[in-house]
Amino acid sequence: MVYPIVKFGDPVLEKPAAIVTQFDEELRKLAGDMFESMYAAHGVGLAAPQIGISKRIAVIDVTFKEDPSAKIVLVNPEIIHTEGRLTSNEGCLSIPEFREKVTRARRVTVRAQDLEGKTIEISGEELLARALLHETDHLNGKLYISHVSALKRDIMKRKIRKMMKQGEW
Ligand SMILES: [Zn+2]
C-alpha cells in the first residue's frame, strides 16, 4: 500500500518516534509499504513519521531498485560511529522542491535491529552515510534543515509558509 507523504508543518515530523518492541507480521507489512511509498515518491530513504506513523523504523535503497540487496530496513537505529566530513546537496520527501548543501560525516556506522529483532550493524559512506544519518535524524524528530544555517532555514520556512497560504503545500 502506498501512503501519502507527510509534509513539513505536520508535528509528527518533529517529535521523537516510539521504540519498536513488536517484531511481527504488522511490522513486516509496514516495512513493505514503506518501500512501496518511498519508490512511488522517487525517494532513496523514508522514515515512518513521513507516512504519519511515529515508530522508529526507516527504509533505505540508495540504488533505487537497481540492486535488491541494497534494500535496508532499520528498526530502532542508533549512530555508533562517524568519520570525516562531506558537504553535498540534500533533500527530503517531506520538504519537496527544496535542496540545500548539508555537511555530514563521510562514513557512518549504525546499529539497529532487523525485522526479526536481531541486532545488526551497517556501515556506509557518502550517499549511504548521508541516508543513514538523515533517516535516523527523522526518528529523533529532526529534519535536515536543522543542519543548514539559520538564515537559509528562515528563507525556506518563509517560502513554505507562503506556499501553504496559497494551498500549494
Ligand atoms: Zn527526509
Short mmCIF file of N, CA and C and ligand atoms in Angstrom, two decimals:
data_model
loop_
_atom_site.label_atom_id
_atom_site.label_comp_id
_atom_site.label_asym_id
_atom_site.label_seq_id
_atom_site.Cartn_x
_atom_site.Cartn_y
_atom_site.Cartn_z
N MET A 1 0.84 -1.19 0.00
CA MET A 1 0.00 0.00 0.00
C MET A 1 0.88 1.25 0.00
N VAL A 2 0.54 2.18 -0.88
CA VAL A 2 1.30 3.43 -0.96
C VAL A 2 0.64 4.48 -0.06
N TYR A 3 1.41 4.96 0.89
CA TYR A 3 0.91 6.02 1.78
C TYR A 3 1.27 7.39 1.20
N PRO A 4 0.43 8.38 1.44
CA PRO A 4 0.85 9.75 1.08
C PRO A 4 1.98 10.21 2.02
N ILE A 5 2.85 11.02 1.48
CA ILE A 5 3.99 11.51 2.28
C ILE A 5 3.55 12.75 3.08
N VAL A 6 3.85 12.71 4.37
CA VAL A 6 3.54 13.83 5.25
C VAL A 6 4.55 14.95 4.99
N LYS A 7 4.06 16.17 4.90
CA LYS A 7 4.97 17.28 4.59
C LYS A 7 5.32 18.12 5.82
N PHE A 8 6.42 18.85 5.67
CA PHE A 8 6.88 19.77 6.70
C PHE A 8 5.71 20.63 7.18
N GLY A 9 5.62 20.81 8.48
CA GLY A 9 4.49 21.55 9.06
C GLY A 9 3.65 20.63 9.92
N ASP A 10 3.67 19.32 9.59
CA ASP A 10 2.95 18.33 10.39
C ASP A 10 3.81 18.00 11.62
N PRO A 11 3.24 18.15 12.83
CA PRO A 11 4.05 17.93 14.04
C PRO A 11 4.63 16.52 14.17
N VAL A 12 4.06 15.52 13.47
CA VAL A 12 4.60 14.15 13.57
C VAL A 12 6.06 14.10 13.13
N LEU A 13 6.46 15.03 12.25
CA LEU A 13 7.83 15.03 11.74
C LEU A 13 8.83 15.59 12.74
N GLU A 14 8.33 16.29 13.75
CA GLU A 14 9.25 16.96 14.66
C GLU A 14 9.17 16.45 16.11
N LYS A 15 8.65 15.22 16.25
CA LYS A 15 8.72 14.62 17.59
C LYS A 15 9.42 13.26 17.50
N PRO A 16 10.13 12.89 18.55
CA PRO A 16 10.82 11.60 18.52
C PRO A 16 9.81 10.46 18.38
N ALA A 17 10.14 9.50 17.52
CA ALA A 17 9.24 8.37 17.29
C ALA A 17 9.41 7.32 18.39
N ALA A 18 8.39 6.48 18.53
CA ALA A 18 8.38 5.47 19.60
C ALA A 18 9.24 4.26 19.23
N ILE A 19 9.89 3.70 20.23
CA ILE A 19 10.70 2.49 20.04
C ILE A 19 9.80 1.33 19.60
N VAL A 20 10.29 0.55 18.64
CA VAL A 20 9.55 -0.63 18.17
C VAL A 20 9.87 -1.80 19.10
N THR A 21 8.83 -2.44 19.62
CA THR A 21 9.04 -3.58 20.52
C THR A 21 8.42 -4.87 19.97
N GLN A 22 7.53 -4.74 18.98
CA GLN A 22 6.87 -5.92 18.41
C GLN A 22 7.42 -6.21 17.02
N PHE A 23 8.08 -7.35 16.90
CA PHE A 23 8.65 -7.74 15.60
C PHE A 23 7.73 -8.78 14.99
N ASP A 24 6.66 -8.32 14.43
CA ASP A 24 5.59 -9.22 13.98
C ASP A 24 5.24 -8.96 12.51
N GLU A 25 4.19 -9.62 12.09
CA GLU A 25 3.73 -9.51 10.71
C GLU A 25 3.36 -8.05 10.36
N GLU A 26 2.80 -7.37 11.33
CA GLU A 26 2.40 -5.97 11.11
C GLU A 26 3.61 -5.09 10.78
N LEU A 27 4.73 -5.36 11.47
CA LEU A 27 5.95 -4.58 11.23
C LEU A 27 6.51 -4.89 9.84
N ARG A 28 6.47 -6.18 9.46
CA ARG A 28 6.96 -6.57 8.13
C ARG A 28 6.11 -5.93 7.03
N LYS A 29 4.80 -5.87 7.27
CA LYS A 29 3.88 -5.24 6.31
C LYS A 29 4.19 -3.74 6.21
N LEU A 30 4.44 -3.13 7.36
CA LEU A 30 4.77 -1.69 7.38
C LEU A 30 6.04 -1.44 6.57
N ALA A 31 7.07 -2.26 6.76
CA ALA A 31 8.33 -2.08 6.02
C ALA A 31 8.08 -2.21 4.52
N GLY A 32 7.27 -3.19 4.11
CA GLY A 32 6.95 -3.37 2.70
C GLY A 32 6.21 -2.15 2.14
N ASP A 33 5.26 -1.66 2.91
CA ASP A 33 4.51 -0.47 2.49
C ASP A 33 5.40 0.76 2.42
N MET A 34 6.39 0.81 3.31
CA MET A 34 7.30 1.96 3.30
C MET A 34 8.18 1.95 2.05
N PHE A 35 8.67 0.76 1.65
CA PHE A 35 9.44 0.69 0.40
C PHE A 35 8.57 1.14 -0.78
N GLU A 36 7.34 0.61 -0.81
CA GLU A 36 6.42 0.97 -1.90
C GLU A 36 6.18 2.48 -1.95
N SER A 37 5.94 3.07 -0.77
CA SER A 37 5.66 4.50 -0.69
C SER A 37 6.88 5.32 -1.09
N MET A 38 8.07 4.85 -0.67
CA MET A 38 9.32 5.55 -1.00
C MET A 38 9.57 5.54 -2.50
N TYR A 39 9.41 4.36 -3.12
CA TYR A 39 9.64 4.27 -4.56
C TYR A 39 8.61 5.11 -5.32
N ALA A 40 7.37 5.08 -4.87
CA ALA A 40 6.32 5.85 -5.55
C ALA A 40 6.63 7.34 -5.51
N ALA A 41 7.32 7.76 -4.44
CA ALA A 41 7.66 9.18 -4.29
C ALA A 41 9.05 9.50 -4.85
N HIS A 42 9.69 8.49 -5.48
CA HIS A 42 11.03 8.64 -6.07
C HIS A 42 12.09 9.01 -5.05
N GLY A 43 12.00 8.40 -3.88
CA GLY A 43 13.00 8.68 -2.85
C GLY A 43 13.95 7.53 -2.66
N VAL A 44 15.05 7.77 -1.94
CA VAL A 44 16.01 6.72 -1.62
C VAL A 44 16.02 6.38 -0.13
N GLY A 45 15.17 7.08 0.62
CA GLY A 45 15.05 6.79 2.05
C GLY A 45 13.72 7.30 2.56
N LEU A 46 13.17 6.59 3.55
CA LEU A 46 11.89 7.02 4.12
C LEU A 46 11.80 6.54 5.57
N ALA A 47 11.39 7.44 6.44
CA ALA A 47 11.21 7.09 7.85
C ALA A 47 9.70 7.07 8.14
N ALA A 48 9.29 6.19 9.07
CA ALA A 48 7.86 6.00 9.32
C ALA A 48 7.09 7.30 9.64
N PRO A 49 7.70 8.26 10.40
CA PRO A 49 6.94 9.50 10.64
C PRO A 49 6.54 10.22 9.35
N GLN A 50 7.28 9.96 8.27
CA GLN A 50 6.95 10.60 6.99
C GLN A 50 5.69 10.06 6.35
N ILE A 51 5.19 8.94 6.88
CA ILE A 51 3.87 8.48 6.45
C ILE A 51 2.90 8.57 7.63
N GLY A 52 3.26 9.39 8.61
CA GLY A 52 2.36 9.67 9.73
C GLY A 52 2.37 8.64 10.84
N ILE A 53 3.38 7.72 10.80
CA ILE A 53 3.45 6.66 11.81
C ILE A 53 4.68 6.90 12.67
N SER A 54 4.43 7.25 13.94
CA SER A 54 5.53 7.65 14.81
C SER A 54 6.20 6.45 15.48
N LYS A 55 6.88 5.66 14.64
CA LYS A 55 7.61 4.48 15.13
C LYS A 55 9.02 4.53 14.57
N ARG A 56 9.97 3.94 15.35
CA ARG A 56 11.37 4.02 14.94
C ARG A 56 11.71 2.94 13.89
N ILE A 57 11.27 3.18 12.68
CA ILE A 57 11.63 2.30 11.57
C ILE A 57 11.82 3.16 10.31
N ALA A 58 12.86 2.83 9.56
CA ALA A 58 13.16 3.56 8.33
C ALA A 58 13.62 2.57 7.26
N VAL A 59 13.41 2.93 6.01
CA VAL A 59 13.90 2.10 4.90
C VAL A 59 14.79 2.95 4.00
N ILE A 60 15.76 2.29 3.38
CA ILE A 60 16.72 2.98 2.51
C ILE A 60 17.01 2.08 1.31
N ASP A 61 17.11 2.67 0.14
CA ASP A 61 17.66 1.98 -1.03
C ASP A 61 18.34 3.03 -1.91
N VAL A 62 19.64 3.23 -1.67
CA VAL A 62 20.33 4.28 -2.43
C VAL A 62 20.52 3.90 -3.90
N THR A 63 20.23 2.65 -4.27
CA THR A 63 20.34 2.27 -5.69
C THR A 63 19.01 2.43 -6.42
N PHE A 64 17.97 2.82 -5.69
CA PHE A 64 16.61 2.95 -6.23
C PHE A 64 16.23 1.76 -7.12
N LYS A 65 16.06 0.59 -6.50
CA LYS A 65 15.57 -0.65 -7.13
C LYS A 65 16.58 -1.38 -8.00
N GLU A 66 17.77 -0.77 -8.25
CA GLU A 66 18.71 -1.42 -9.15
C GLU A 66 19.33 -2.66 -8.53
N ASP A 67 19.58 -2.60 -7.24
CA ASP A 67 20.22 -3.72 -6.56
C ASP A 67 19.36 -4.14 -5.36
N PRO A 68 18.63 -5.26 -5.52
CA PRO A 68 17.72 -5.68 -4.44
C PRO A 68 18.45 -5.91 -3.12
N SER A 69 19.76 -6.24 -3.20
CA SER A 69 20.50 -6.49 -1.96
C SER A 69 20.85 -5.18 -1.24
N ALA A 70 20.58 -4.05 -1.90
CA ALA A 70 20.89 -2.75 -1.28
C ALA A 70 19.74 -2.24 -0.41
N LYS A 71 18.64 -3.00 -0.38
CA LYS A 71 17.50 -2.58 0.43
C LYS A 71 17.82 -2.73 1.92
N ILE A 72 17.64 -1.66 2.66
CA ILE A 72 17.97 -1.66 4.09
C ILE A 72 16.73 -1.30 4.90
N VAL A 73 16.47 -2.09 5.93
CA VAL A 73 15.43 -1.74 6.91
C VAL A 73 16.14 -1.50 8.23
N LEU A 74 15.89 -0.35 8.83
CA LEU A 74 16.48 -0.02 10.12
C LEU A 74 15.37 0.09 11.15
N VAL A 75 15.44 -0.73 12.19
CA VAL A 75 14.48 -0.62 13.30
C VAL A 75 15.27 -0.16 14.53
N ASN A 76 14.78 0.85 15.19
CA ASN A 76 15.43 1.41 16.38
C ASN A 76 16.91 1.74 16.13
N PRO A 77 17.25 2.43 15.04
CA PRO A 77 18.66 2.67 14.73
C PRO A 77 19.31 3.69 15.65
N GLU A 78 20.62 3.52 15.76
CA GLU A 78 21.45 4.39 16.59
C GLU A 78 22.78 4.57 15.86
N ILE A 79 23.23 5.78 15.72
CA ILE A 79 24.52 6.02 15.07
C ILE A 79 25.61 5.71 16.09
N ILE A 80 26.51 4.79 15.76
CA ILE A 80 27.54 4.44 16.75
C ILE A 80 28.93 4.90 16.34
N HIS A 81 29.10 5.29 15.09
CA HIS A 81 30.43 5.78 14.68
C HIS A 81 30.29 6.72 13.48
N THR A 82 31.02 7.82 13.52
CA THR A 82 31.06 8.72 12.36
C THR A 82 32.51 9.10 12.10
N GLU A 83 32.80 9.40 10.84
CA GLU A 83 34.18 9.70 10.46
C GLU A 83 34.17 10.65 9.25
N GLY A 84 35.06 11.63 9.27
CA GLY A 84 35.23 12.52 8.13
C GLY A 84 34.08 13.49 7.96
N ARG A 85 34.18 14.34 6.94
CA ARG A 85 33.13 15.31 6.64
C ARG A 85 32.90 15.30 5.14
N LEU A 86 31.68 15.55 4.75
CA LEU A 86 31.36 15.66 3.32
C LEU A 86 30.18 16.61 3.18
N THR A 87 30.34 17.60 2.30
CA THR A 87 29.25 18.54 2.05
C THR A 87 28.62 18.19 0.72
N SER A 88 27.31 18.04 0.72
CA SER A 88 26.62 17.66 -0.50
C SER A 88 25.18 18.15 -0.45
N ASN A 89 24.56 18.21 -1.62
CA ASN A 89 23.16 18.62 -1.67
C ASN A 89 22.28 17.57 -1.05
N GLU A 90 21.30 18.01 -0.30
CA GLU A 90 20.40 17.07 0.36
C GLU A 90 18.97 17.56 0.23
N GLY A 91 18.07 16.61 0.08
CA GLY A 91 16.65 16.94 0.02
C GLY A 91 15.89 15.97 0.89
N CYS A 92 14.58 16.15 0.95
CA CYS A 92 13.74 15.31 1.79
C CYS A 92 12.36 15.22 1.16
N LEU A 93 11.80 14.01 1.12
CA LEU A 93 10.47 13.84 0.52
C LEU A 93 9.42 14.69 1.24
N SER A 94 9.67 15.01 2.51
CA SER A 94 8.70 15.80 3.28
C SER A 94 8.88 17.30 3.07
N ILE A 95 9.96 17.67 2.36
CA ILE A 95 10.19 19.09 2.06
C ILE A 95 10.45 19.18 0.55
N PRO A 96 9.43 18.86 -0.25
CA PRO A 96 9.64 18.75 -1.69
C PRO A 96 10.07 20.08 -2.31
N GLU A 97 10.80 19.97 -3.38
CA GLU A 97 11.24 21.11 -4.19
C GLU A 97 12.39 21.90 -3.59
N PHE A 98 12.84 21.54 -2.39
CA PHE A 98 13.98 22.24 -1.81
C PHE A 98 15.18 21.30 -1.75
N ARG A 99 16.35 21.86 -1.95
CA ARG A 99 17.59 21.12 -1.73
C ARG A 99 18.58 22.11 -1.14
N GLU A 100 19.37 21.67 -0.19
CA GLU A 100 20.37 22.56 0.40
C GLU A 100 21.65 21.76 0.63
N LYS A 101 22.76 22.47 0.63
CA LYS A 101 24.04 21.83 0.96
C LYS A 101 24.08 21.55 2.46
N VAL A 102 24.40 20.30 2.79
CA VAL A 102 24.50 19.92 4.20
C VAL A 102 25.83 19.19 4.40
N THR A 103 26.54 19.56 5.46
CA THR A 103 27.79 18.88 5.80
C THR A 103 27.48 17.79 6.82
N ARG A 104 27.87 16.58 6.47
CA ARG A 104 27.66 15.44 7.37
C ARG A 104 28.91 14.58 7.38
N ALA A 105 28.92 13.56 8.21
CA ALA A 105 30.04 12.62 8.24
C ALA A 105 30.11 11.88 6.90
N ARG A 106 31.34 11.55 6.48
CA ARG A 106 31.54 10.83 5.22
C ARG A 106 31.29 9.33 5.40
N ARG A 107 31.66 8.84 6.58
CA ARG A 107 31.48 7.41 6.87
C ARG A 107 30.72 7.27 8.18
N VAL A 108 29.80 6.35 8.20
CA VAL A 108 28.91 6.19 9.34
C VAL A 108 28.68 4.70 9.61
N THR A 109 28.59 4.34 10.88
CA THR A 109 28.12 3.01 11.24
C THR A 109 26.90 3.17 12.12
N VAL A 110 25.87 2.41 11.79
CA VAL A 110 24.64 2.45 12.56
C VAL A 110 24.38 1.06 13.14
N ARG A 111 23.89 1.04 14.38
CA ARG A 111 23.45 -0.21 14.98
C ARG A 111 21.93 -0.14 15.03
N ALA A 112 21.30 -1.22 14.60
CA ALA A 112 19.84 -1.22 14.55
C ALA A 112 19.35 -2.64 14.76
N GLN A 113 18.07 -2.84 14.62
CA GLN A 113 17.52 -4.19 14.62
C GLN A 113 16.91 -4.44 13.24
N ASP A 114 16.86 -5.71 12.85
CA ASP A 114 16.18 -6.03 11.60
C ASP A 114 14.72 -6.39 11.92
N LEU A 115 14.00 -6.86 10.92
CA LEU A 115 12.57 -7.11 11.11
C LEU A 115 12.28 -8.29 12.04
N GLU A 116 13.34 -9.07 12.32
CA GLU A 116 13.18 -10.18 13.27
C GLU A 116 13.58 -9.76 14.68
N GLY A 117 14.12 -8.55 14.80
CA GLY A 117 14.55 -8.08 16.11
C GLY A 117 16.02 -8.35 16.39
N LYS A 118 16.70 -8.92 15.40
CA LYS A 118 18.13 -9.23 15.55
C LYS A 118 18.95 -7.93 15.42
N THR A 119 19.99 -7.80 16.26
CA THR A 119 20.84 -6.61 16.18
C THR A 119 21.75 -6.70 14.96
N ILE A 120 21.81 -5.60 14.21
CA ILE A 120 22.64 -5.55 13.00
C ILE A 120 23.48 -4.27 13.05
N GLU A 121 24.61 -4.30 12.31
CA GLU A 121 25.39 -3.08 12.16
C GLU A 121 25.59 -2.85 10.68
N ILE A 122 25.36 -1.62 10.26
CA ILE A 122 25.52 -1.29 8.85
C ILE A 122 26.44 -0.08 8.74
N SER A 123 27.46 -0.22 7.88
CA SER A 123 28.36 0.91 7.64
C SER A 123 28.17 1.39 6.21
N GLY A 124 28.32 2.68 6.03
CA GLY A 124 28.19 3.21 4.68
C GLY A 124 29.00 4.47 4.54
N GLU A 125 29.29 4.83 3.29
CA GLU A 125 29.93 6.10 3.08
C GLU A 125 29.20 6.92 2.04
N GLU A 126 29.54 8.20 2.01
CA GLU A 126 28.95 9.16 1.06
C GLU A 126 27.43 9.11 1.07
N LEU A 127 26.79 8.75 -0.07
CA LEU A 127 25.33 8.83 -0.12
C LEU A 127 24.65 7.93 0.92
N LEU A 128 25.20 6.71 1.08
CA LEU A 128 24.59 5.80 2.07
C LEU A 128 24.77 6.35 3.49
N ALA A 129 25.95 6.90 3.78
CA ALA A 129 26.18 7.50 5.11
C ALA A 129 25.18 8.63 5.34
N ARG A 130 24.98 9.44 4.32
CA ARG A 130 24.04 10.56 4.41
C ARG A 130 22.62 10.05 4.66
N ALA A 131 22.24 8.99 3.96
CA ALA A 131 20.89 8.44 4.14
C ALA A 131 20.72 7.86 5.55
N LEU A 132 21.74 7.16 6.03
CA LEU A 132 21.66 6.58 7.38
C LEU A 132 21.48 7.68 8.42
N LEU A 133 22.21 8.79 8.24
CA LEU A 133 22.10 9.91 9.19
C LEU A 133 20.77 10.63 9.05
N HIS A 134 20.37 10.87 7.81
CA HIS A 134 19.12 11.60 7.54
C HIS A 134 17.91 10.85 8.11
N GLU A 135 17.87 9.53 7.88
CA GLU A 135 16.70 8.75 8.34
C GLU A 135 16.71 8.58 9.86
N THR A 136 17.90 8.40 10.45
CA THR A 136 17.98 8.30 11.91
C THR A 136 17.55 9.63 12.54
N ASP A 137 17.96 10.74 11.93
CA ASP A 137 17.51 12.07 12.39
C ASP A 137 15.97 12.13 12.42
N HIS A 138 15.34 11.66 11.33
CA HIS A 138 13.86 11.69 11.25
C HIS A 138 13.24 11.02 12.48
N LEU A 139 13.83 9.88 12.88
CA LEU A 139 13.24 9.12 14.00
C LEU A 139 13.44 9.85 15.33
N ASN A 140 14.36 10.82 15.32
CA ASN A 140 14.55 11.66 16.50
C ASN A 140 13.80 12.99 16.37
N GLY A 141 12.96 13.10 15.37
CA GLY A 141 12.16 14.32 15.17
C GLY A 141 12.96 15.47 14.60
N LYS A 142 14.06 15.11 13.92
CA LYS A 142 14.95 16.14 13.39
C LYS A 142 14.97 16.13 11.86
N LEU A 143 14.85 17.30 11.27
CA LEU A 143 14.85 17.40 9.81
C LEU A 143 16.19 17.96 9.33
N TYR A 144 16.51 17.71 8.05
CA TYR A 144 17.83 18.12 7.56
C TYR A 144 18.00 19.64 7.61
N ILE A 145 16.89 20.36 7.61
CA ILE A 145 17.03 21.83 7.64
C ILE A 145 17.62 22.31 8.97
N SER A 146 17.63 21.44 9.98
CA SER A 146 18.27 21.84 11.23
C SER A 146 19.79 21.87 11.07
N HIS A 147 20.30 21.31 9.96
CA HIS A 147 21.74 21.33 9.71
C HIS A 147 22.16 22.47 8.78
N VAL A 148 21.22 23.27 8.30
CA VAL A 148 21.60 24.41 7.44
C VAL A 148 21.60 25.68 8.30
N SER A 149 22.16 26.74 7.76
CA SER A 149 22.28 27.98 8.55
C SER A 149 20.89 28.51 8.89
N ALA A 150 20.81 29.25 10.01
CA ALA A 150 19.53 29.81 10.46
C ALA A 150 18.94 30.71 9.37
N LEU A 151 19.81 31.43 8.69
CA LEU A 151 19.36 32.34 7.64
C LEU A 151 18.67 31.57 6.51
N LYS A 152 19.35 30.52 6.02
CA LYS A 152 18.78 29.71 4.93
C LYS A 152 17.48 29.04 5.37
N ARG A 153 17.50 28.56 6.63
CA ARG A 153 16.32 27.88 7.16
C ARG A 153 15.12 28.83 7.21
N ASP A 154 15.38 30.08 7.63
CA ASP A 154 14.30 31.07 7.69
C ASP A 154 13.73 31.35 6.31
N ILE A 155 14.62 31.45 5.33
CA ILE A 155 14.18 31.72 3.96
C ILE A 155 13.28 30.57 3.48
N MET A 156 13.74 29.33 3.75
CA MET A 156 12.94 28.15 3.34
C MET A 156 11.58 28.17 4.02
N LYS A 157 11.58 28.42 5.33
CA LYS A 157 10.32 28.39 6.08
C LYS A 157 9.37 29.46 5.58
N ARG A 158 9.93 30.62 5.23
CA ARG A 158 9.09 31.71 4.71
C ARG A 158 8.44 31.29 3.38
N LYS A 159 9.26 30.69 2.51
CA LYS A 159 8.73 30.22 1.21
C LYS A 159 7.64 29.18 1.42
N ILE A 160 7.89 28.26 2.37
CA ILE A 160 6.92 27.19 2.63
C ILE A 160 5.61 27.77 3.17
N ARG A 161 5.73 28.73 4.11
CA ARG A 161 4.51 29.35 4.66
C ARG A 161 3.69 30.02 3.56
N LYS A 162 4.41 30.64 2.64
CA LYS A 162 3.74 31.30 1.52
C LYS A 162 3.00 30.26 0.66
N MET A 163 3.69 29.13 0.39
CA MET A 163 3.07 28.07 -0.40
C MET A 163 1.86 27.49 0.34
N MET A 164 1.98 27.37 1.67
CA MET A 164 0.85 26.86 2.46
C MET A 164 -0.37 27.76 2.30
N LYS A 165 -0.11 29.07 2.38
CA LYS A 165 -1.20 30.05 2.27
C LYS A 165 -1.89 29.95 0.91
N GLN A 166 -1.09 29.67 -0.10
CA GLN A 166 -1.64 29.58 -1.46
C GLN A 166 -2.17 28.19 -1.76
N GLY A 167 -2.14 27.33 -0.74
CA GLY A 167 -2.66 25.98 -0.93
C GLY A 167 -1.80 25.12 -1.83
N GLU A 168 -0.50 25.47 -1.93
CA GLU A 168 0.40 24.71 -2.81
C GLU A 168 1.30 23.78 -2.04
N TRP A 169 1.06 23.59 -0.75
CA TRP A 169 1.94 22.74 0.07
C TRP A 169 1.23 21.49 0.48
ZN ZN B 1 13.73 13.17 4.91
#
